[in-house]
Amino acid sequence: MSDSHGAYFIPEPSKWPIVGTLALFVSFSGGAMMLNGSGPGTVVFGLGMAALIYMFAGWFADVIGESLKGVYSDQVDISFRWGMGWFILSEVMFFAAFFGALYYARVLSVPWLSGEGSGLATNTFLWPDFEASWPLNVMPDTSNFAVFEETIPAFGVPALNTALLLASGVTVTLAHHALKKGHRSSLCWWLAATVALGFIFVGFQAQEYMHAYSDLNLTMNSGIYGSTFFMLTGFHGFHVTMGATMLLVVLVRSMKGHFSAEHHFAFEGVAWYWHFVDVVWLGLFIFVYWI
Amino acid sequence: MFVKKLRNYIVCAAVSLSALWSTSASAEYALNLTKGVTPISREVYDLHMIILYVVTAIGVAVFAVMFWSILHHRKSKGAVAAQFHHSTVAELTWTIIPVLILVVMAIPATKTLIKMEETTSPDMTIKVTGYQWKWKYDYMDEDISFFSSLNEESNKIRKGESETNVMDHENYLLDVDNHVVVPVKKKIRILTTAADVIHAWWVPALGWKRDAIPGFINDNWTYIEEPGIYRGQCAELCGRDHGFMPIVVEAVTEPEYLAWVEKMKTQPVEINPEKLYATHCSTCHQANGQGLPGAFPALAGSPIAIGPAAAHIDIVLNGKPGTAMLAYGPQLSNEELAAIITYERNAWGNDVGDVVTPEDVQAAR
Amino acid sequence: MSEAVSHEEHHDDHDHKPSGIGRWLFSTNHKDIGTMYLIFSLIMFFIGGAMAMVIRLELFQPGLQYVDPQFFNSMTTVHALVMIFGAVMPAGVGLANWMIPIMIGAPDMALPRMNNMSFWILPFAFTLLLSTFFMEGGAPAGGWTMYPPLVGQLGDGFPFLIFAVHFLGISSIMGAINIIATVFNMRAPGMTFMKLPLFVWTWIITAFLLIASLPVLAGAVTMLLTDKFFGTSFFIAAGGGDPVMFQHIFWFFGHPEVYILILPAFGIVSQILPTFARKPLFGYESMVYATASIAFLSFFVWAHHMFTVGMPLTGELFFMYATMSIAVPTGVKIFNWVATMWRGSMTFETPMLFSIAFVVLFSIGGFTGLMMAITPVDFQYHDTYFIVAHFHYVLVTGAVFALFAAVYFWIPKWTGNMYDESLGKLHFWLSTISVNVLFFPQHFLGLAGMPRRIPDYSIQFAEWNQISSIGGFVFGVSQLILVWVVIKCVRGGEKATDQVWEGAEGLEWTLPSPPPFHSFTVPPQISDASAH
Ligand code: HEA
Ligand code: HEA
Ligand code: CUA
Ligand SMILES: [Cu+2]
């Protein structure tokens, strides 16, 4: 518990939450219409997304304004920390679902389909020629799936990407040290390096996807391997993009001198998020690409 | 229609009242789990009774203490509140005793479970495949294979097409066209799988149910001791007519079973287009070909059913992935498919007039 | 608690409330948001209940009478989704919003704007869900468990279902984060963890469960979505996936979810029983540990919902033992409640009556739960009305009864007026009797072999279904009394004192009834002597 029990900052009524809710509602409706191939789905979805961006910009502008006015006591800062911390845990659990799916497929369902465990009847009667392998390029029934020749090897671009992300973890920490010492320009440089590393990562990832789709015939439709591969790396890539964007915002704010050596929760929150994205990647690198 | 409903109400009310007063009529008026007709089902029943007694005893004890205190420790009786709020001994006691009870309970449960999972060395094997909404039985050692679906009378009653009152149809919804005939006193292995969505094969008298999962096969076994007819139902939500895919197992003596096998093998395959349509297609597209708007398209006047035959053959052979329209290629023979398709193209006002031959179907495979 | 000082009286002139619709739309006030949650959940309870009435009506007698089987399945499915995600969870969060800040001496929730968004998402998420009734292919009809491949046969409603679940998940996660931040960071000085009221404790633990389990559900339904629209094959055997995999992931969420529904109820009952027994809660610490153990264990029992899918023997045994073990900490709670009542000085106002009924009827539901944990026997029980009876005992006479108790317990504090005690008692007795007529016979039906999720049944099940339906109608109508009590109480009545109940203890009872719009803007000081 914090000792500074001054008056806790309770914001005035704000329109942003309801704007955000409506924006999400419109986006979801539009997305669903798009998937059904019905109605003006794309337009609705686009409107929702625009509203979402408007909401984020407005809400964060308010928060930044309040922060600069100094209404955030230490206790408010701690609330933000708890909030961000548990939000990251929820993200961890989201990825856990997909890692769970990967584990289940590799260790349970694919071997079972090939007759291991008590799966003998399954194999003999339903999928007589099926043999388990990982990466699973020959599915039990290939007719509806994209069969691929090879996968993306771990020690190529993925290893490079690992190095990039690890390096970005270091640079963001160096930036933090600089911030705590009050060296604004070195803070900005390290942050800029982090952002650059993040976007380079995303660029490489995009290139790998194109390679997989056009050269390897490895797609979302490549059975359970393609499913888990693209789902895990895809959501991760999405998170990297989000993280890098947030870092970019923090960079701009650093350049404007929004952060003091003592007060810089926004920076720290994003840095935590960045480390989380980093750790998830290590999991991916090991379990998706490597072993 | 209204009069019929009203009569139903009166019959129902009368039956339930009489049932309430005559607890002796317990045979048809089951309150408890069935004992079943296999050694396993009886073990399961015993386990059920043990755990039921255990929890009832605990419940009676706990609630008795509570109600005693409610009666005696009330303010209106002048009770003065004690102020104790903790006792390590008591708390440990009521942690440890339940643990012991549970351990004792787990032992027989484990034993039975191990026996149930022991599916090796059966005398015969039947593969059961769930379809929306019928069952297919393959006798793996005999080369016998047939579908089994809700019998006509029940089907008519539920659709309101029959004059019979529900209450007068003894096995309403528990009757099928083709029984699964099995011999008694044989270890029968039952493999379950499904073609479309998950179903579950359940005959209470055998003491277990097992999911039928598309793309996977589960195995299980049974050993029926008494001849008889045992009824069950699909026990996993499988769509619109989940409530209407019963199971009837007919256990017979060994000689009777052999005679049945002989009959099944020599029976000529009869091709009756209307009947085939009724068994395989009418649950969705309806007997009158009108389908159910919003869920199943009408075939009467459907662009596919009156258009080029190739598209028609294609959708029936290969189905439409992601919808309830299944691939019938693996289920039915070329002859059967040709008959059904021809029928569809010329019934309910569809008058294409062409005839699809088994060869056409074969060519499209 | 006598030392706890409230500073409210000194500056209620600052008690300015925003006015008009903006007060509710833009609210950052925990009491207003709590009120909105509670009203919303009551509305959803009636919507879900109306669907239950359709179910009971169709099952009143054999034969298909009123609705198409597909629509019946939609009723079952949406009834469950509405009740769980629309009625019980929001009611719990609503109570948390109202009570936690004033129980721990905080000025508000830690993150008030986010709090507003957590609430407002709900009506929009249910708009997405309920709009599917008007779409081609109808509303979701594959059960609230959304098992593939069946769920994939849904028509245009499918992506709306998935997105509604995502949306609800976002709301719950934000709500949970807020509760954790509030309790960890906003306690008044001296309010140590071991002095927290049990309701607050159960809510922190519930919030952890929410954060750990809801994202998993989000992942599971995302996979359903990509399987249908983007060519993945997570749940398709032909591509190497497995429909059962969905069930594992779903229940990894689903089992903790049922404790998300019941733990706040445990908290409520732990507040009410000591109040009306005028005696401290027995075994406060073991209550905390028991709650935490239940939450922890709940992550290792999920496959007891899937005993019949054909798991390997070792898996079946593991999940059987793990499930049985949950009875131990739950038992500790039950015994502690009984010990709390023992040698108390009890009175039986409506909240107390509902709490006592909770203890008995929840236990009955727990006992049947334990019976189903015995794997070989669950092969018989699974997917029958025995299960339906089990979970309605824990959900309706468990969670919902505790929520009723909470409303009667705290409504004088919320409105400043006492509710009508005789109407409350009438509501209690009618509900308690009818709910047993409604759900007890379902045990018999299940044992006799009636599967769940069927719109029609064979005639041997006719009698008990009819009785059950009659119980259902009476129970449904009885709930109108609750609405009447609430409206009457809001509009006026005997003025409530600050303490309201003679035996009530805790910070919330030191505030005026109703509490000022902003309470504890200056934190109260909690002395070491004060108990929980
Ligand atoms: C609030 C919700 C809630 C709660 C608290 C519980 C509590 C429990 N549930 Fe329940 N359950 C559901 C909601 C809940 N359940 C729902 C919704 C479903 C169906 C989902 C679906 O399929 O749609 C379900 C289904 C379900 C199944 C699956 C059945 C099947 O589909 O085949 C099982 C199986 O083990 C189970 C077990 C248990 C157990 C062991 C407990 C235990 O926590 C109970 C512990 C309590 C006690 C045991 C009573 C008090 C204890 C004592 C007095 C101590 C001494 C007692 C002994 C030593 C015996 N539940
Ligand atoms: C918290 C959760 C919750 C709650 C509160 C309830 C409350 C009720 N439930 Fe529900 N139920 C579930 C959760 C819940 N249920 C779940 C998870 C399932 C499984 C779904 C699945 O299989 O996928 C289920 C399934 C389920 C079934 C099985 C359906 C089937 O398998 O096909 C039945 C059948 O009787 C039923 C009945 C009822 C009834 C009568 C109530 C009553 O308590 C409701 C009482 C409330 C009201 C009635 C509303 C108030 C009154 C009015 C609207 C006034 C008008 C009144 C009249 C016209 C009489 N429920
Ligand atoms: Cu087949 Cu239910
Ligand atoms: Cu469970």
Coordinates of N, CA and C in Angstrom, one line a residue, chain A residues 1-2 5-18 20-22 24-25 27-29 31-33 35-36 38 55 59 62-63 66 72 74-80 82-84 86-87 89-91 93-94 96-98 100-102 104-105 109-110 112-113 118 127 136 139-142 145 220-228 231 235, chain C residues 16 18 22 25-28 107-114 116-117 120-121 124-125 127-128 135 155-157 159-160 163 166-167 170 173 177 180-181 184-191 208 211-213 215-216 218-220 222-223 225-227 229-234 236-242 244-245 248-249 252 299 310-312 518 521 523:
Chain A
M1 N 0.8 -1.2 0.0 CA 0.0 0.0 0.0 C 0.9 1.3 0.0
S2 N 0.4 2.2 -0.7 CA 1.2 3.4 -0.8 C 0.9 4.3 0.5
H5 N -1.5 8.9 1.0 CA -2.9 8.9 0.9 C -3.4 10.4 0.8
G6 N -3.0 11.1 -0.2 CA -3.7 12.3 -0.5 C -5.0 12.0 -1.1
A7 N -5.6 13.0 -1.7 CA -6.9 12.8 -2.3 C -6.6 12.0 -3.6
Y8 N -7.3 10.9 -3.8 CA -7.0 10.1 -5.0 C -7.8 10.8 -6.1
F9 N -7.1 10.8 -7.3 CA -7.7 11.4 -8.4 C -8.9 10.6 -9.0
I10 N -10.1 11.2 -8.9 CA -11.2 10.5 -9.5 C -11.6 11.4 -10.7
P11 N -11.4 10.9 -11.9 CA -11.7 11.7 -13.1 C -13.2 12.2 -13.2
E12 N -13.4 13.3 -13.8 CA -14.7 13.7 -14.1 C -15.4 12.8 -15.1
P13 N -16.7 12.8 -15.1 CA -17.4 12.0 -16.2 C -16.7 12.2 -17.5
S14 N -16.6 11.1 -18.3 CA -15.8 11.1 -19.5 C -16.6 10.4 -20.6
K15 N -16.5 11.0 -21.8 CA -17.2 10.4 -22.9 C -16.4 9.2 -23.5
W16 N -15.2 9.1 -23.2 CA -14.3 8.2 -24.0 C -14.8 6.7 -23.8
P17 N -15.1 6.3 -22.6 CA -15.5 4.9 -22.5 C -16.7 4.5 -23.4
I18 N -17.7 5.4 -23.4 CA -18.8 5.0 -24.2 C -18.5 5.1 -25.7
G20 N -15.6 4.4 -26.9 CA -14.8 3.2 -27.2 C -15.7 2.0 -27.3
T21 N -16.8 1.9 -26.4 CA -17.7 0.8 -26.5 C -18.4 0.8 -27.9
L22 N -18.9 2.0 -28.2 CA -19.6 2.1 -29.5 C -18.7 1.7 -30.7
L24 N -16.1 -0.3 -30.6 CA -15.9 -1.7 -30.7 C -17.2 -2.4 -31.2
F25 N -18.3 -1.9 -30.8 CA -19.6 -2.5 -31.2 C -19.7 -2.4 -32.7
S27 N -17.3 -2.0 -34.9 CA -16.2 -2.8 -35.5 C -16.6 -4.2 -35.5
F28 N -17.1 -4.7 -34.4 CA -17.5 -6.1 -34.3 C -18.6 -6.4 -35.3
S29 N -19.6 -5.5 -35.3 CA -20.8 -5.8 -36.2 C -20.3 -5.8 -37.7
G31 N -17.2 -6.3 -38.8 CA -16.4 -7.5 -39.0 C -17.3 -8.8 -39.2
A32 N -18.3 -8.9 -38.4 CA -19.2 -10.1 -38.6 C -19.9 -10.0 -39.9
M33 N -20.3 -8.8 -40.3 CA -21.0 -8.7 -41.7 C -20.0 -9.1 -42.8
L35 N -17.5 -11.1 -42.6 CA -17.3 -12.5 -42.7 C -18.5 -13.2 -43.3
N36 N -19.7 -12.7 -43.1 CA -20.8 -13.3 -43.7 C -21.0 -12.9 -45.1
S38 N -22.0 -10.2 -46.2 CA -23.3 -9.6 -46.4 C -23.3 -8.1 -46.0
M55 N -11.1 7.3 -30.5 CA -11.2 7.1 -29.0 C -9.8 7.0 -28.4
W59 N -8.8 9.6 -25.6 CA -8.6 9.2 -24.3 C -7.2 9.4 -23.8
D62 N -6.4 12.9 -23.1 CA -6.9 13.3 -21.7 C -5.9 12.9 -20.7
V63 N -5.5 11.6 -20.8 CA -4.6 11.1 -19.7 C -3.3 11.8 -19.7
E66 N -3.8 15.1 -18.1 CA -3.9 15.0 -16.6 C -2.5 14.7 -16.0
Y72 N -1.8 13.0 -11.0 CA -1.6 11.6 -10.7 C -0.7 11.5 -9.5
D74 N 1.2 9.3 -6.4 CA 1.9 8.0 -6.5 C 0.9 6.9 -6.4
Q75 N -0.2 7.1 -5.7 CA -1.1 6.0 -5.5 C -1.8 5.7 -6.9
V76 N -2.1 6.8 -7.6 CA -2.7 6.6 -8.9 C -1.8 5.8 -9.8
D77 N -0.5 6.2 -9.7 CA 0.5 5.5 -10.5 C 0.5 4.0 -10.2
I78 N 0.4 3.7 -8.9 CA 0.4 2.3 -8.5 C -0.9 1.6 -9.1
S79 N -2.0 2.2 -9.1 CA -3.2 1.6 -9.8 C -2.9 1.3 -11.2
F80 N -2.2 2.2 -11.9 CA -1.9 2.0 -13.3 C -1.0 0.8 -13.4
W82 N -0.8 -1.8 -11.3 CA -1.5 -3.1 -11.2 C -2.3 -3.4 -12.4
G83 N -2.9 -2.3 -12.9 CA -3.8 -2.5 -14.1 C -3.0 -3.1 -15.3
M84 N -1.8 -2.5 -15.6 CA -1.0 -3.0 -16.7 C -0.5 -4.4 -16.4
W86 N -1.8 -6.8 -14.6 CA -2.7 -7.9 -14.8 C -3.2 -8.0 -16.2
F87 N -3.2 -6.8 -16.9 CA -3.6 -6.9 -18.3 C -2.6 -7.8 -19.0
L89 N -0.9 -10.2 -17.8 CA -1.2 -11.6 -17.5 C -2.3 -12.2 -18.3
S90 N -3.4 -11.3 -18.5 CA -4.5 -11.8 -19.3 C -4.0 -12.1 -20.7
E91 N -3.1 -11.3 -21.2 CA -2.5 -11.6 -22.6 C -1.7 -12.9 -22.6
M93 N -2.4 -15.4 -20.8 CA -3.3 -16.5 -20.9 C -3.9 -16.7 -22.3
F94 N -4.1 -15.6 -23.0 CA -4.6 -15.7 -24.3 C -3.6 -16.5 -25.2
A96 N -1.6 -18.6 -24.0 CA -1.5 -20.0 -23.5 C -2.5 -20.8 -24.2
A97 N -3.7 -20.3 -24.6 CA -4.7 -21.1 -25.3 C -4.1 -21.7 -26.5
F98 N -3.3 -20.8 -27.3 CA -2.8 -21.3 -28.5 C -1.6 -22.2 -28.3
G100 N -1.4 -24.1 -25.8 CA -2.1 -25.4 -25.4 C -2.5 -26.1 -26.7
A101 N -3.0 -25.4 -27.6 CA -3.5 -26.1 -28.9 C -2.3 -26.8 -29.6
L102 N -1.2 -26.1 -29.6 CA 0.0 -26.6 -30.2 C 0.4 -27.9 -29.5
Y104 N -1.3 -29.8 -27.6 CA -2.3 -30.9 -27.7 C -2.2 -31.6 -29.1
A105 N -2.0 -30.8 -30.1 CA -1.9 -31.4 -31.4 C -0.7 -32.2 -31.5
S109 N -3.3 -35.3 -30.3 CA -4.2 -35.6 -31.4 C -3.5 -36.2 -32.6
V110 N -2.3 -35.7 -33.0 CA -1.7 -36.2 -34.2 C -1.2 -37.6 -34.0
W112 N -2.3 -39.7 -31.9 CA -3.5 -40.6 -31.8 C -4.1 -41.0 -33.2
L113 N -4.2 -40.0 -34.0 CA -4.7 -40.2 -35.4 C -3.9 -41.3 -36.1
S118 N -4.5 -45.4 -27.5 CA -5.6 -46.2 -27.8 C -6.1 -45.9 -29.2
W127 N -8.2 -43.6 -41.0 CA -7.1 -42.9 -41.7 C -6.0 -43.9 -41.9
L136 N 3.6 -31.5 -39.5 CA 2.7 -32.4 -40.2 C 2.4 -31.9 -41.6
M139 N -1.5 -34.4 -44.2 CA -2.6 -34.5 -43.2 C -3.3 -35.8 -43.4
P140 N -4.1 -36.2 -42.4 CA -4.9 -37.5 -42.5 C -5.7 -37.5 -43.8
D141 N -6.2 -36.4 -44.2 CA -6.9 -36.4 -45.5 C -6.5 -35.1 -46.2
T142 N -5.7 -35.2 -47.2 CA -5.1 -34.0 -47.8 C -6.0 -33.2 -48.7
F145 N -6.7 -29.6 -48.0 CA -5.7 -28.8 -47.3 C -4.5 -28.5 -48.3
M220 N -2.5 -20.9 -43.8 CA -3.4 -21.2 -42.7 C -4.1 -22.5 -43.0
N221 N -4.2 -22.8 -44.2 CA -5.0 -24.0 -44.6 C -4.1 -25.2 -44.7
S222 N -2.9 -25.2 -44.1 CA -2.0 -26.3 -44.2 C -2.2 -27.2 -42.9
G223 N -3.4 -27.6 -42.7 CA -3.7 -28.5 -41.6 C -3.3 -27.9 -40.3
I224 N -3.1 -28.8 -39.3 CA -2.9 -28.3 -37.9 C -1.6 -27.6 -37.8
Y225 N -0.6 -28.0 -38.6 CA 0.7 -27.2 -38.5 C 0.5 -25.8 -39.0
G226 N 0.0 -25.6 -40.1 CA -0.3 -24.3 -40.6 C -1.2 -23.5 -39.7
S227 N -2.2 -24.1 -39.1 CA -3.1 -23.4 -38.2 C -2.3 -22.9 -37.0
T228 N -1.6 -23.8 -36.3 CA -0.9 -23.3 -35.1 C 0.2 -22.3 -35.4
M231 N -1.4 -19.0 -36.4 CA -2.1 -18.4 -35.3 C -1.2 -17.8 -34.3
F235 N -0.7 -13.8 -34.2 CA -1.1 -13.0 -33.0 C 0.2 -12.3 -32.4
Chain C
H16 N -22.0 16.9 -5.3 CA -22.6 17.3 -6.6 C -22.6 16.1 -7.5
P18 N -23.5 14.7 -11.3 CA -23.8 15.1 -12.7 C -25.3 14.8 -12.9
G22 N -26.2 12.0 -19.1 CA -24.8 12.0 -19.0 C -24.3 11.4 -17.8
L25 N -24.2 7.7 -18.8 CA -23.4 7.3 -19.9 C -21.9 7.6 -19.7
F26 N -21.6 8.7 -19.0 CA -20.2 9.1 -18.8 C -19.7 8.8 -17.4
S27 N -20.4 8.0 -16.7 CA -20.2 7.9 -15.3 C -18.8 7.5 -14.9
T28 N -18.2 8.1 -13.9 CA -17.0 7.5 -13.3 C -17.2 7.2 -11.8
P107 N -12.1 5.9 -2.0 CA -13.0 6.9 -2.5 C -13.8 6.4 -3.7
D108 N -13.2 5.5 -4.5 CA -13.9 5.0 -5.6 C -13.1 3.7 -6.1
M109 N -13.5 3.2 -7.3 CA -12.7 2.2 -7.9 C -11.4 2.8 -8.4
A110 N -10.3 2.0 -8.5 CA -9.0 2.5 -8.8 C -9.0 3.1 -10.2
L111 N -9.7 2.6 -11.2 CA -9.7 3.1 -12.5 C -11.1 3.4 -13.0
P112 N -11.6 4.5 -12.6 CA -13.0 4.8 -12.8 C -13.5 4.8 -14.3
R113 N -12.7 5.4 -15.2 CA -13.2 5.4 -16.5 C -13.3 4.0 -17.1
M114 N -12.3 3.2 -16.9 CA -12.3 1.9 -17.4 C -13.5 1.1 -16.8
N116 N -16.4 2.3 -16.2 CA -17.5 2.7 -17.0 C -17.6 1.8 -18.2
M117 N -16.4 1.7 -18.9 CA -16.4 0.9 -20.1 C -16.8 -0.5 -19.9
W120 N -20.5 -0.6 -19.8 CA -21.3 -0.3 -21.1 C -21.1 -1.3 -22.2
I121 N -20.0 -2.0 -22.1 CA -19.9 -3.1 -23.1 C -21.0 -4.1 -23.0
F124 N -24.2 -3.7 -25.2 CA -23.9 -3.8 -26.6 C -23.5 -5.2 -27.0
A125 N -22.8 -5.9 -26.1 CA -22.4 -7.3 -26.4 C -23.7 -8.1 -26.5
T127 N -26.6 -7.0 -27.3 CA -27.3 -6.6 -28.6 C -26.7 -7.5 -29.7
L128 N -25.4 -7.6 -29.8 CA -24.8 -8.5 -30.8 C -25.4 -9.9 -30.7
M135 N -31.6 -13.3 -37.6 CA -30.7 -13.5 -38.8 C -31.0 -14.8 -39.4
G155 N -25.8 -20.3 -38.9 CA -25.8 -19.5 -40.1 C -25.1 -18.1 -39.9
D156 N -25.7 -17.1 -40.3 CA -25.2 -15.7 -40.2 C -24.9 -15.3 -38.8
G157 N -25.5 -16.0 -37.8 CA -25.3 -15.6 -36.4 C -23.9 -16.0 -35.9
P159 N -20.5 -15.5 -36.6 CA -19.5 -14.5 -36.2 C -20.0 -13.5 -35.1
F160 N -21.3 -13.3 -35.1 CA -21.9 -12.4 -34.1 C -21.7 -13.1 -32.7
F163 N -18.0 -12.8 -31.7 CA -17.6 -11.5 -31.3 C -18.3 -11.1 -30.0
H166 N -16.2 -12.4 -27.4 CA -15.0 -11.6 -27.2 C -15.3 -10.3 -26.4
F167 N -16.4 -9.7 -26.8 CA -16.8 -8.5 -26.2 C -17.0 -8.6 -24.7
I170 N -13.8 -9.0 -22.9 CA -13.1 -7.7 -22.7 C -13.7 -7.0 -21.4
I173 N -12.7 -8.9 -18.2 CA -11.3 -8.7 -17.8 C -11.0 -7.3 -17.3
I177 N -9.6 -6.5 -13.6 CA -8.3 -5.8 -13.3 C -8.6 -4.6 -12.4
I180 N -8.9 -5.8 -8.8 CA -7.6 -6.2 -8.2 C -6.9 -4.9 -7.8
A181 N -6.8 -3.9 -8.8 CA -6.1 -2.7 -8.5 C -6.8 -2.0 -7.3
F184 N -5.9 -3.9 -4.0 CA -4.5 -3.9 -3.7 C -4.0 -2.5 -3.3
N185 N -4.6 -1.5 -3.9 CA -4.0 -0.2 -3.9 C -4.8 0.8 -3.1
M186 N -6.1 0.5 -2.8 CA -7.0 1.6 -2.4 C -7.5 1.4 -1.0
R187 N -6.9 0.4 -0.3 CA -7.4 0.2 1.1 C -7.1 1.3 2.0
A188 N -8.0 1.6 2.9 CA -7.7 2.7 3.9 C -6.5 2.2 4.8
P189 N -5.8 3.2 5.3 CA -4.6 2.8 6.2 C -5.1 1.9 7.3
G190 N -4.4 0.9 7.6 CA -4.7 0.0 8.6 C -5.6 -1.2 8.2
M191 N -6.2 -1.0 7.0 CA -7.1 -2.1 6.5 C -6.1 -3.2 5.8
F208 N -8.9 -12.9 -10.0 CA -7.8 -13.7 -10.6 C -8.3 -14.8 -11.5
I211 N -9.2 -13.3 -14.8 CA -8.1 -12.9 -15.7 C -7.4 -14.1 -16.2
A212 N -7.3 -15.2 -15.5 CA -6.6 -16.3 -16.0 C -7.5 -17.2 -16.9
S213 N -8.8 -17.1 -16.8 CA -9.6 -18.0 -17.6 C -10.3 -17.4 -18.8
P215 N -9.4 -15.1 -21.0 CA -8.6 -15.0 -22.3 C -8.5 -16.3 -23.0
V216 N -8.5 -17.4 -22.2 CA -8.5 -18.7 -22.8 C -9.7 -19.0 -23.6
A218 N -11.5 -16.7 -25.0 CA -11.3 -15.8 -26.2 C -10.5 -16.6 -27.2
G219 N -9.4 -17.2 -26.8 CA -8.6 -18.0 -27.7 C -9.4 -19.1 -28.3
A220 N -10.2 -19.8 -27.5 CA -10.9 -20.9 -28.0 C -11.9 -20.5 -29.1
T222 N -11.8 -17.8 -30.9 CA -11.0 -17.3 -32.0 C -10.7 -18.5 -33.0
M223 N -10.3 -19.6 -32.4 CA -10.0 -20.8 -33.2 C -11.3 -21.3 -34.0
L225 N -13.6 -19.4 -35.0 CA -13.8 -18.4 -36.1 C -12.8 -18.7 -37.2
T226 N -11.6 -18.9 -36.9 CA -10.6 -19.2 -38.1 C -10.9 -20.5 -38.7
D227 N -11.4 -21.5 -37.9 CA -11.7 -22.8 -38.6 C -12.8 -22.6 -39.6
F229 N -13.8 -19.6 -41.1 CA -13.7 -18.6 -42.1 C -12.3 -18.5 -42.7
F230 N -11.2 -19.0 -42.1 CA -9.9 -18.8 -42.6 C -9.1 -20.1 -42.9
G231 N -9.8 -21.2 -42.9 CA -9.2 -22.4 -43.4 C -8.3 -23.2 -42.4
T232 N -8.3 -22.7 -41.2 CA -7.5 -23.5 -40.2 C -8.2 -24.8 -39.9
S233 N -7.5 -25.7 -39.2 CA -8.2 -27.0 -38.9 C -7.8 -27.4 -37.5
F234 N -8.0 -26.5 -36.5 CA -7.8 -26.8 -35.1 C -8.7 -27.9 -34.7
I236 N -10.6 -30.0 -36.7 CA -11.0 -30.9 -37.8 C -9.9 -32.0 -37.9
A237 N -10.4 -33.2 -37.7 CA -9.5 -34.4 -37.7 C -8.8 -34.5 -39.0
A238 N -9.4 -34.3 -40.1 CA -8.8 -34.5 -41.4 C -7.5 -33.7 -41.6
G239 N -7.4 -32.6 -40.9 CA -6.2 -31.8 -40.9 C -5.3 -32.0 -39.8
G240 N -5.6 -32.9 -38.9 CA -4.7 -33.2 -37.8 C -5.2 -32.6 -36.5
G241 N -6.3 -31.9 -36.5 CA -6.8 -31.3 -35.3 C -7.8 -32.3 -34.6
D242 N -8.6 -31.8 -33.7 CA -9.4 -32.6 -32.9 C -10.6 -31.8 -32.3
V244 N -12.3 -32.5 -29.9 CA -12.2 -32.6 -28.5 C -11.2 -31.6 -27.9
M245 N -10.3 -31.1 -28.7 CA -9.3 -30.1 -28.3 C -10.1 -28.9 -27.9
H248 N -11.4 -29.3 -24.4 CA -10.3 -29.1 -23.3 C -10.1 -27.6 -23.1
I249 N -10.0 -26.9 -24.2 CA -9.7 -25.4 -24.0 C -10.9 -24.7 -23.4
F252 N -11.2 -25.6 -19.7 CA -10.1 -25.0 -18.9 C -10.6 -23.6 -18.5
F299 N -8.4 -25.1 -11.6 CA -7.7 -25.2 -12.9 C -7.2 -26.6 -13.3
G310 N -13.7 -40.2 -24.2 CA -12.7 -41.2 -24.5 C -11.3 -40.8 -24.2
M311 N -11.1 -40.3 -23.0 CA -9.7 -40.0 -22.6 C -9.0 -41.2 -22.2
P312 N -7.7 -41.2 -22.2 CA -6.9 -42.4 -21.7 C -7.2 -42.5 -20.2
H518 N -19.9 10.8 -3.2 CA -18.5 10.5 -3.1 C -18.2 10.1 -1.6
T521 N -13.7 10.3 0.6 CA -12.7 11.0 -0.2 C -11.4 11.2 0.7
P523 N -9.5 9.0 3.4 CA -9.6 7.7 3.9 C -9.8 7.6 5.4

